[in-house]
Amino acid sequence: VASLAELDSVEAELELVELQISELLEKQAQLTRRKNALLEQVEETCNAAQPSSSLSSPSSSSKLSGDFPWSKDVDEHLKESFRLCKFRPLQLRAINLTLSGRDLFLVMPTGRGKSLCYQLPAVCSKGFTLVISPLVSLMEDQIMSLKSINVSAVMLNASSSKEHAKTVMAGMTDAKCPFKLVYVTPEKIAKSKLLMSRLEKAYKANLMSRIAVDEVHCCSQWGHDFRPDYKLLGILKRQFPKVPLVGLTATATSSVLKDCEKILCVSQPVTLTASFNRTNLYYEVRIKNDTSLNDIASLIKNKYKDQSGIVYVFSQKDAELVSSELQKMEVVAYPYHANMDPESKSRIHRKWTTNKIQVVVATVAFGMGIDKPDVRFVIHHTISKSIENYYQESGRAGRDDRPADCILYFGFADIFRISTMVVMENVGQKKLLQMVDYCQNVDRCRRSVMAVHFDEVWDGEECCQMCDNCHHKKDYTTIDITKHARQVLQILEMAASMDEKMTPLKVVESWMGKGPSKVRKMIQTTTLSRLQAEAVIVHLLQQGYLREDFSFTPYTTYFYLKPGRKAPLLKNQTHTLSMKIRTAQTSSSSSSSSSSEVKNLSLNSILL
Ligand code: ADP
Ligand code: MG
Ligand code: ZN
């Protein structure tokens, strides 16, 4: 127990260090912002003096952003070629920077419009833009959509025919410039001397206007999606130093970006980071219970009447089940999952896109290529496996920048279903626990939790009551759960003494006095309601008093609970443990649905 006390104090110290780190990160972010602001000033002064060679209209001497020599051209192409009415945050700045010849890293969440930041400059520049992209399917999508707006783009990859490759290579050095964008895989750059020699020629003829490296985090081994061939892309900037490079990614920490900078041999790039914060989305977590499905149906039929949305579920079976339940309650909902034939999938997708189906009940297979702007709600029937995943999935709401809701139903059993699903993933449990933490938390702004997660500085003012915790600020209390924790541990010890393993479900049942009578006699049962008991167990798991104990059979993986590393601390009579718990769940959207939760969660009387 002596070493445990030490563990406790080391953990306290660690917490302090983590606090200091976050303070330093904040300082780093401030300094980076300051640096970028200064760079911007410098660049504006430079601009007036020496316009870059890629300008398409005669230079004027204006220094103001928004009034560059190319501004008129950019604006025309936005409206006429790309048929968009205005820029989203950071797009114009990125475009102006790259048109002024600066190297640029652009970090912007998926779906916010990174591609425009090199496609539009490509159209406004002489020659062609070289785009490096990791996936042939991504390139095909882009080329298709560019074709539809009459922007000529071509692609070179491992399966390109000789004939096609020849045309592309010839076009690269053609001053008449038959295409504005050339998409290539990194493998091509790494392996094709022919391509490199062509690029060399194009460079000498001033026909390579820009290099865009999409998914630029793939360069770094510290990133989440390292590709060996990306490591070799430094050759581009070494051979073609005068060509501005723009690297794009949805997720990269500053250390990953630093690494990319080195690997790509760019010096002093400007980094623009779009906030992950989607100000138009309302984030809410509800406790999942027996009436949740009715709750969902009633939301869809009332609050979201005639509006488009997605319900995300855990499995294919759930997709079928939930959609048929919703149909019974007269919601026009259809399932979508990976196991459907491609034809049905695209039919559902099409009908939903054209508003013939109100709701798609989908597994995460429904994601790629969803670009419906007017999704007004994304409801999670089951938690996501990580905060990143949740951010992505819920982020499909409100792409038109108008208000939309992201509601997540947090269910006890779902935690363990997902836990066994991600059991093979390296940091799967850690990420899942962060997600659980997001759900269980009742006092911190949901946005601030995401901000910390995405390494972003949060000033606490930016939510504007657009999450349930900010909206119901004071509706929680802190309670002492030491006694409850001891009871749970006692159940596990008793089970261990009988050489038995307990699933979380079984622990809850026994604790509530629903187990076999011989067990009931050996333990203290609880007066907590089921939801409260579950919340306490989740908290113990998060805090390390309990931990997971997986068991594999040829067909399935079981999740059992066992005492965690902090469990022995509870033997110490002076050790106490508390948790914050919501006192009332007043729902902003539908009051009928929340009454059962209010009953279950108004627990002061029992717990205090
Ligand atoms: P990312 O690469 O950042 O994930 P994309 O470049 O693929 O995002 O763009 C996602 C969607 O956003 C595309 O359908 C694009 O047409 C749309 N989009 C981009 N910029 C704008 C804009 N300024 N206004 C409206 N829609 C835009
Ligand atoms: Mg993209
Ligand atoms: Zn908030």
XYZ file of C-alpha atoms and ligand atoms in Angstrom:
637
model
C 0.000 0.000 0.000
C 3.033 2.237 0.516
C 3.785 2.104 -3.186
C 0.173 2.877 -3.908
C 0.328 6.065 -1.929
C 3.349 6.925 -3.990
C 1.446 6.130 -7.155
C -1.243 8.503 -6.023
C 1.245 11.312 -5.480
C 3.037 10.644 -8.765
C -0.307 10.858 -10.495
C -1.007 14.166 -8.825
C 2.365 15.451 -9.988
C 1.690 14.162 -13.479
C -1.543 16.071 -13.532
C 0.386 19.199 -12.684
C 2.858 18.577 -15.502
C 0.015 18.056 -17.921
C -1.434 21.360 -16.826
C 1.900 23.059 -17.454
C 2.105 21.441 -20.873
C -1.304 22.757 -21.785
C -0.270 26.215 -20.650
C 2.816 25.992 -22.833
C 0.737 24.772 -25.757
C -1.472 27.755 -25.291
C 1.525 30.041 -25.315
C 2.830 28.287 -28.425
C -0.488 28.846 -30.156
C -0.477 32.513 -29.228
C 3.034 32.975 -30.542
C 2.218 31.118 -33.739
C -0.770 33.346 -34.284
C 1.399 36.398 -33.707
C 4.060 35.057 -36.066
C 1.515 34.423 -38.795
C 0.045 37.866 -38.379
C 3.492 39.402 -38.746
C 4.295 37.227 -41.745
C 1.088 38.374 -43.311
C 2.048 42.001 -42.879
C 5.467 41.346 -44.349
C 3.970 39.515 -47.261
C 1.535 42.296 -48.000
C 4.338 44.819 -48.132
C 6.370 42.537 -50.412
C 3.449 42.002 -52.696
C 3.133 45.577 -53.669
C 6.807 45.733 -54.536
C 7.213 42.546 -56.551
C 4.173 40.790 -57.895
C 4.679 37.068 -58.392
C 5.086 35.623 -61.855
C 1.859 33.691 -61.717
C -0.362 36.730 -61.897
C -2.921 36.671 -64.603
C -3.944 40.275 -64.626
C -1.720 43.329 -64.819
C -0.314 44.253 -61.452
C -1.799 47.014 -59.434
C -0.104 48.464 -56.435
C -2.721 47.778 -53.828
C -1.583 46.224 -50.551
C -4.942 45.468 -49.087
C -5.966 41.876 -48.779
C -9.023 41.326 -50.901
C -7.619 43.735 -53.413
C -4.707 41.956 -55.002
C -3.904 42.113 -58.694
C -5.582 38.742 -59.084
C -8.600 39.505 -56.917
C -10.999 40.266 -59.728
C -10.004 37.116 -61.560
C -10.365 35.016 -58.414
C -13.795 36.408 -57.734
C -14.967 35.778 -61.281
C -13.764 32.196 -61.260
C -15.369 31.533 -57.892
C -18.735 32.555 -59.240
C -18.541 31.580 -62.873
C -16.314 28.489 -62.970
C -16.955 27.036 -59.524
C -20.477 28.389 -59.230
C -20.101 29.318 -55.566
C -21.358 32.546 -54.118
C -18.817 33.232 -51.394
C -15.698 31.929 -49.702
C -15.702 30.006 -46.479
C -13.414 31.079 -43.634
C -9.713 31.022 -44.592
C -10.255 30.057 -48.212
C -9.582 33.506 -49.614
C -6.578 34.046 -47.364
C -5.133 30.713 -48.434
C -5.712 31.504 -52.075
C -4.133 34.951 -51.782
C -1.123 33.540 -49.982
C -0.461 30.841 -52.521
C -1.052 33.223 -55.432
C 1.487 35.564 -53.892
C 4.004 32.751 -54.045
C 4.203 31.756 -50.394
C 4.543 28.167 -49.260
C 1.514 27.270 -47.239
C 0.156 24.599 -44.939
C -3.596 24.598 -44.639
C -5.225 22.688 -41.804
C -8.973 22.571 -42.215
C -11.579 20.013 -41.150
C -12.873 17.602 -43.772
C -15.616 18.941 -45.942
C -14.794 22.603 -45.381
C -13.354 23.101 -48.854
C -9.604 22.634 -48.952
C -9.542 21.611 -52.605
C -10.837 24.964 -53.757
C -7.712 26.541 -52.257
C -5.548 25.004 -54.981
C -8.127 24.385 -57.709
C -9.107 28.023 -57.982
C -5.509 29.313 -58.025
C -4.774 26.658 -60.658
C -7.420 28.126 -62.919
C -6.136 31.652 -62.315
C -2.520 30.781 -63.121
C -0.550 30.104 -66.234
C 0.487 26.489 -66.782
C -0.623 23.653 -64.523
C -0.781 22.741 -60.871
C 0.736 19.447 -59.792
C -1.466 17.735 -57.210
C -0.164 14.841 -55.111
C -2.966 12.761 -53.665
C -2.747 9.417 -51.861
C -5.796 7.673 -53.271
C -6.845 7.078 -56.843
C -10.501 7.222 -55.811
C -10.043 10.704 -54.342
C -8.411 11.856 -57.560
C -11.177 10.369 -59.678
C -13.808 12.183 -57.617
C -12.052 15.493 -58.036
C -11.446 15.060 -61.741
C -15.103 14.194 -62.253
C -16.330 17.236 -60.410
C -13.823 19.459 -62.212
C -15.009 18.049 -65.543
C -18.566 18.976 -64.651
C -17.526 22.605 -64.370
C -15.333 22.512 -67.478
C -11.981 22.691 -65.756
C -9.601 20.311 -67.482
C -7.699 17.988 -65.179
C -5.846 14.744 -65.744
C -4.386 11.972 -63.641
C -1.320 9.772 -63.700
C -1.141 6.649 -61.610
C 0.224 3.137 -61.708
C -2.591 1.901 -63.943
C -2.524 4.736 -66.476
C -2.152 3.436 -70.020
C 1.047 4.225 -71.943
C -0.991 6.218 -74.409
C -2.602 8.339 -71.703
C 0.673 8.912 -69.907
C 2.216 10.094 -73.148
C -0.523 12.657 -73.744
C -0.246 13.948 -70.197
C 3.538 14.226 -70.349
C 3.362 16.063 -73.643
C 0.707 18.432 -72.319
C 2.882 19.421 -69.387
C 5.319 21.245 -71.602
C 2.769 22.598 -74.014
C 2.614 26.363 -73.651
C -1.025 26.258 -74.689
C -1.662 24.382 -71.492
C -4.323 21.760 -72.284
C -5.043 21.155 -68.610
C -4.947 23.135 -65.386
C -4.390 20.332 -62.901
C -2.312 17.160 -63.051
C -3.057 14.657 -60.299
C -0.376 12.115 -59.514
C 0.188 9.526 -56.823
C 3.306 9.923 -54.678
C 4.541 6.624 -56.084
C 4.747 8.228 -59.504
C 6.980 11.007 -58.212
C 9.127 8.519 -56.331
C 9.477 5.991 -59.144
C 9.051 7.649 -62.523
C 12.189 9.300 -63.863
C 10.271 10.098 -67.007
C 7.777 12.158 -65.018
C 10.533 13.963 -63.133
C 12.299 14.872 -66.332
C 9.061 16.227 -67.773
C 8.407 18.269 -64.672
C 11.930 19.610 -64.978
C 11.175 20.815 -68.509
C 7.871 22.332 -67.462
C 9.618 24.116 -64.612
C 12.170 25.612 -66.948
C 9.354 26.793 -69.219
C 7.570 28.369 -66.248
C 4.608 26.099 -66.749
C 4.458 24.504 -63.309
C 2.507 27.078 -61.398
C 2.016 25.346 -58.096
C 2.453 22.094 -56.153
C -0.399 20.907 -53.954
C 0.207 18.039 -51.537
C -3.161 16.757 -50.370
C -3.385 14.827 -47.078
C 0.035 16.220 -46.286
C 0.133 14.546 -42.843
C 0.900 11.313 -44.721
C 4.524 12.549 -44.868
C 5.081 12.125 -41.178
C 5.479 8.891 -39.319
C 3.976 10.622 -36.323
C 0.804 11.304 -38.260
C -1.998 8.822 -38.274
C -1.698 7.726 -41.858
C 1.969 7.550 -42.835
C 2.766 6.609 -46.453
C 6.375 5.776 -47.264
C 6.281 7.394 -50.708
C 5.252 10.717 -49.204
C 8.599 10.767 -47.446
C 10.321 11.195 -50.805
C 8.374 14.271 -51.900
C 11.117 16.580 -50.635
C 12.607 16.195 -54.108
C 9.926 18.524 -55.467
C 10.937 21.585 -53.500
C 14.632 20.784 -53.933
C 14.325 20.578 -57.715
C 11.682 23.265 -58.173
C 12.380 25.793 -55.433
C 10.546 28.645 -57.100
C 7.221 26.816 -57.304
C 4.967 27.568 -54.338
C 3.795 24.521 -52.426
C 0.559 24.132 -50.580
C 0.105 21.209 -48.164
C -3.411 20.345 -47.048
C -4.710 18.242 -44.205
C -7.701 17.907 -41.942
C -5.781 16.756 -38.911
C -2.228 17.491 -37.980
C -0.707 18.526 -34.699
C 1.977 21.172 -34.786
C 4.699 18.579 -34.350
C 3.417 16.597 -37.309
C 3.392 19.777 -39.386
C 6.951 20.595 -38.345
C 7.939 17.140 -39.481
C 6.156 17.607 -42.814
C 7.932 20.909 -43.284
C 11.289 19.179 -42.954
C 10.357 16.244 -45.141
C 8.991 18.452 -47.907
C 11.975 20.811 -47.680
C 9.873 23.940 -47.415
C 11.311 26.692 -45.301
C 9.123 29.020 -43.325
C 5.730 28.101 -44.691
C 2.723 30.039 -43.464
C 0.376 27.753 -41.582
C -3.308 28.537 -41.666
C -5.401 26.570 -39.234
C -9.136 26.700 -39.554
C -10.854 26.258 -36.273
C -12.391 22.838 -35.803
C -15.204 24.741 -34.153
C -18.429 24.470 -36.102
C -20.291 27.355 -34.591
C -23.633 26.480 -36.165
C -23.840 23.002 -34.617
C -25.595 22.368 -31.305
C -24.025 19.456 -29.407
C -26.047 17.462 -26.939
C -25.671 14.146 -25.110
C -28.655 12.244 -23.798
C -28.670 9.191 -21.623
C -29.885 6.201 -23.624
C -32.727 4.241 -22.115
C -35.712 2.141 -23.146
C -37.593 5.101 -24.527
C -34.784 6.584 -26.572
C -36.095 5.277 -29.859
C -39.473 6.909 -29.245
C -37.616 10.019 -28.296
C -35.741 9.935 -31.614
C -38.915 9.322 -33.618
C -40.675 12.176 -31.921
C -37.769 14.545 -32.561
C -37.729 13.625 -36.234
C -41.474 13.985 -36.612
C -41.817 17.223 -34.705
C -38.746 19.333 -34.294
C -37.187 18.135 -37.556
C -40.376 17.771 -39.552
C -39.585 17.907 -43.286
C -35.885 18.262 -42.543
C -33.093 15.992 -43.600
C -30.927 13.976 -41.230
C -28.838 10.936 -40.387
C -29.153 8.451 -37.539
C -25.848 6.657 -36.942
C -26.005 3.175 -35.439
C -23.474 0.574 -34.314
C -24.017 -2.349 -36.661
C -25.719 -3.514 -39.833
C -28.256 -5.322 -37.724
C -28.984 -2.143 -35.779
C -29.393 -0.235 -39.035
C -32.088 -2.666 -40.160
C -33.707 -2.798 -36.750
C -33.745 0.893 -35.941
C -34.963 1.887 -39.393
C -37.829 -0.574 -39.256
C -38.780 0.621 -35.762
C -38.724 4.210 -36.990
C -40.816 3.219 -39.986
C -43.381 1.739 -37.631
C -43.545 5.156 -36.010
C -44.163 6.700 -39.409
C -40.726 8.109 -40.052
C -39.454 7.797 -43.612
C -36.204 6.137 -42.624
C -34.096 3.655 -44.580
C -31.035 1.655 -43.619
C -27.585 2.019 -45.156
C -24.641 -0.258 -44.406
C -21.637 -1.886 -46.036
C -23.375 -5.199 -46.601
C -25.990 -3.834 -48.990
C -25.476 -4.255 -52.722
C -23.991 -1.187 -54.386
C -27.184 -0.491 -56.275
C -29.353 -0.252 -53.158
C -26.728 1.877 -51.512
C -26.630 4.423 -54.284
C -30.438 4.367 -54.553
C -30.829 5.205 -50.851
C -28.140 7.822 -51.092
C -29.793 9.393 -54.133
C -33.273 9.418 -52.621
C -31.962 10.957 -49.449
C -30.007 13.589 -51.354
C -33.162 14.562 -53.241
C -35.225 14.608 -50.035
C -37.411 11.639 -50.944
C -36.154 9.912 -47.827
C -36.003 11.993 -44.678
C -33.585 9.900 -42.666
C -30.825 7.426 -43.414
C -30.172 5.010 -40.570
C -26.571 4.180 -41.208
C -23.416 2.572 -40.010
C -20.200 4.520 -40.439
C -20.093 3.073 -43.971
C -22.288 6.065 -44.797
C -19.635 8.727 -44.956
C -17.421 8.918 -48.011
C -18.868 11.227 -50.584
C -21.751 12.537 -48.476
C -21.909 16.148 -49.332
C -25.499 17.150 -48.634
C -25.444 20.726 -47.428
C -28.802 20.918 -45.630
C -28.503 18.089 -43.095
C -30.307 19.538 -40.067
C -29.640 16.756 -37.565
C -27.189 13.942 -36.969
C -28.391 11.651 -34.227
C -26.069 9.017 -32.795
C -28.056 6.044 -31.587
C -24.722 4.668 -30.367
C -21.570 6.510 -29.314
C -18.706 6.699 -31.804
C -15.461 4.865 -31.232
C -13.446 8.051 -30.785
C -13.889 11.797 -30.555
C -12.324 12.175 -34.010
C -14.913 9.811 -35.423
C -17.696 11.612 -33.622
C -16.485 14.944 -34.908
C -16.416 13.630 -38.475
C -19.783 11.914 -38.314
C -21.631 14.689 -36.533
C -19.859 17.197 -38.782
C -22.018 16.091 -41.704
C -24.716 18.274 -40.184
C -25.089 21.887 -41.240
C -22.581 22.065 -44.075
C -24.605 24.994 -45.403
C -23.516 26.845 -42.254
C -27.092 27.096 -41.005
C -28.038 25.818 -37.531
C -28.145 22.052 -37.059
C -28.221 19.626 -34.119
C -25.866 16.811 -33.154
C -27.496 14.619 -30.546
C -25.775 11.599 -29.107
C -27.421 8.838 -27.080
C -25.016 7.512 -24.480
C -25.775 3.947 -23.488
C -23.941 1.783 -20.958
C -23.935 -1.478 -22.940
C -22.715 0.303 -26.088
C -19.403 1.147 -24.435
C -18.551 -2.538 -24.174
C -19.842 -3.430 -27.612
C -17.479 -0.882 -29.087
C -14.682 -1.789 -26.728
C -14.617 -5.384 -27.962
C -14.887 -4.163 -31.539
C -11.755 -2.010 -31.274
C -9.879 -4.512 -29.119
C -7.221 -5.069 -31.793
C -6.540 -1.404 -32.380
C -3.449 -0.026 -30.705
C -4.969 2.928 -28.967
C -8.564 1.781 -29.395
C -9.409 1.621 -25.690
C -7.780 4.939 -24.950
C -9.718 6.668 -27.708
C -12.949 5.037 -26.651
C -12.457 6.199 -23.076
C -11.945 9.749 -24.329
C -15.243 9.441 -26.147
C -16.891 8.141 -22.978
C -15.377 11.046 -21.118
C -16.955 13.424 -23.628
C -20.344 11.842 -22.944
C -20.097 11.433 -19.194
C -18.896 14.981 -18.638
C -21.590 17.281 -17.279
C -19.740 20.489 -16.473
C -17.325 21.283 -19.275
C -18.402 22.792 -22.570
C -18.563 20.051 -25.222
C -16.617 22.298 -27.571
C -13.842 22.781 -25.052
C -13.490 19.002 -24.736
C -13.142 18.740 -28.498
C -10.739 21.691 -28.573
C -8.394 20.043 -26.097
C -8.646 16.909 -28.147
C -7.685 18.673 -31.345
C -4.849 20.596 -29.672
C -6.666 23.836 -30.116
C -6.645 26.776 -27.780
C -10.045 27.442 -26.323
C -10.911 30.812 -24.908
C -14.174 29.733 -23.353
C -16.244 32.349 -25.080
C -16.884 30.672 -28.351
C -19.711 28.270 -27.638
C -22.511 30.802 -27.264
C -24.644 28.265 -25.421
C -24.532 25.963 -28.405
C -24.011 22.833 -26.319
C -26.135 21.247 -23.621
C -23.561 21.805 -20.873
C -23.281 25.524 -21.556
C -27.012 25.762 -21.988
C -27.725 24.120 -18.617
C -24.693 25.398 -16.792
C -25.476 24.669 -13.191
C -27.543 21.514 -13.469
C -25.091 19.146 -11.822
C -23.808 18.334 -8.396
C -20.724 16.650 -7.008
C -21.396 13.550 -4.973
C -19.304 11.218 -2.860
C -19.238 7.763 -4.414
C -16.627 6.123 -2.184
C -19.187 3.819 -0.615
C -20.545 2.811 -4.007
C -17.070 2.173 -5.352
C -16.282 -0.138 -2.426
C -19.486 -2.074 -3.050
C -18.619 -2.601 -6.720
C -15.124 -3.765 -5.870
C -16.563 -6.128 -3.291
C -18.688 -7.737 -5.978
C -15.664 -8.288 -8.181
C -13.625 -9.716 -5.314
C -16.410 -12.060 -4.444
C -16.629 -13.201 -8.064
C -12.871 -13.673 -8.218
C -12.959 -15.794 -5.079
C -15.435 -18.060 -6.853
C -13.232 -18.030 -9.951
C -15.869 -16.260 -11.934
C -15.594 -13.385 -14.399
C -18.207 -10.650 -14.489
C -19.404 -8.663 -17.463
C -20.383 -5.071 -16.706
C -23.994 -6.061 -17.189
C -23.684 -8.793 -14.593
C -22.008 -6.460 -12.147
C -24.886 -4.022 -12.434
C -27.474 -6.778 -12.024
C -25.777 -8.274 -8.980
C -25.271 -4.874 -7.434
C -28.938 -4.123 -7.880
C -29.813 -7.401 -6.181
C -30.903 -9.216 -9.301
C -28.286 -11.964 -9.229
C -28.627 -15.458 -7.762
C -29.562 -15.484 -4.081
C -26.286 -16.989 -2.872
C -24.511 -14.002 -4.422
C -27.031 -11.566 -2.961
C -26.200 -12.790 0.496
C -22.502 -12.148 0.050
C -22.647 -8.559 -1.203
C -24.205 -5.230 -0.404
C -26.838 -4.340 -2.942
C -27.391 -0.768 -3.993
C -30.251 1.667 -3.706
C -29.135 3.452 -6.852
C -31.312 3.365 -9.915
C -30.005 1.418 -12.839
C -28.815 4.497 -14.741
C -27.057 5.826 -11.666
C -25.392 2.492 -10.999
C -24.200 2.390 -14.585
C -22.877 5.941 -14.408
C -20.865 5.071 -11.288
C -19.352 2.007 -12.951
C -18.376 4.013 -16.019
C -16.738 6.581 -13.766
C -14.767 3.887 -11.937
C -13.600 2.523 -15.269
C -12.494 5.965 -16.437
C -10.639 6.660 -13.223
C -8.736 3.379 -13.156
C -10.553 1.757 -10.212
C -11.893 -0.771 -12.671
C -10.379 -2.024 -15.856
C -11.221 -4.163 -18.828
C -10.376 -7.837 -18.996
C -10.876 -9.241 -22.494
C -11.450 -12.871 -23.188
C -11.328 -14.348 -26.659
C -13.283 -17.257 -28.031
C -13.075 -18.307 -31.668
C -16.323 -16.469 -32.353
C -16.457 -13.479 -30.120
C -14.633 -11.300 -27.635
C -15.979 -10.834 -24.117
C -15.563 -7.781 -21.999
C -15.205 -8.497 -18.279
C -14.528 -6.076 -15.486
C -11.688 -6.503 -13.044
C -10.201 -4.289 -10.342
C -8.085 -1.523 -11.865
C -4.699 -0.285 -10.691
C -6.259 2.210 -8.311
C -8.615 -0.308 -6.701
C -6.357 -1.017 -3.694
C -6.596 2.671 -2.714
C -10.162 2.004 -1.656
C -8.881 -0.244 1.140
C -7.445 2.865 2.645
C -10.221 4.201 4.910
C -9.283 7.841 4.327
C -9.444 7.590 0.556
C -12.479 9.261 -0.968
C -13.835 9.451 -4.437
C -16.402 11.755 -5.967
C -18.090 12.355 -9.256
C -20.134 15.053 -10.936
C -23.558 14.053 -11.946
C -26.374 15.803 -13.724
C -29.285 16.742 -11.497
C -31.879 17.386 -14.134
C -31.939 16.811 -17.825
C -34.046 19.587 -19.156
C -34.129 19.078 -22.834
C -34.326 22.124 -25.008
C -36.016 20.366 -27.839
C -38.672 18.010 -26.584
C -39.931 18.090 -23.056
C -41.997 14.944 -23.339
C -39.010 12.707 -23.873
C -36.932 13.801 -20.951
C -39.322 13.169 -18.097
C -38.070 9.645 -17.464
C -34.506 10.898 -17.386
C -35.400 13.560 -14.910
C -36.867 10.937 -12.656
C -33.892 8.680 -12.981
C -31.315 11.342 -12.593
C -32.717 13.478 -9.816
C -30.673 11.526 -7.407
C -29.660 13.881 -4.683
C -31.995 12.205 -2.273
C -30.453 8.800 -2.795
C -26.820 9.554 -3.282
C -26.129 12.281 -0.794
P -12.039 18.993 -47.954
O -10.988 18.632 -48.957
O -11.636 20.117 -47.070
O -12.535 17.826 -47.182
P -13.579 19.624 -50.277
O -12.573 20.490 -50.912
O -13.704 18.245 -50.817
O -13.316 19.551 -48.724
O -14.964 20.382 -50.302
C -16.105 19.865 -49.703
C -17.343 20.467 -50.309
O -17.474 21.834 -49.953
C -17.343 20.422 -51.824
O -18.587 19.941 -52.266
C -17.195 21.863 -52.245
O -17.863 22.111 -53.437
C -17.842 22.579 -51.088
N -17.326 23.948 -50.973
C -16.035 24.320 -50.952
N -15.933 25.664 -50.825
C -17.178 26.154 -50.760
C -17.742 27.457 -50.625
N -16.969 28.541 -50.530
N -19.091 27.563 -50.585
C -19.874 26.470 -50.680
N -19.419 25.221 -50.825
C -18.086 25.044 -50.865
Mg -9.899 16.924 -49.453
Zn -20.551 24.802 -24.783
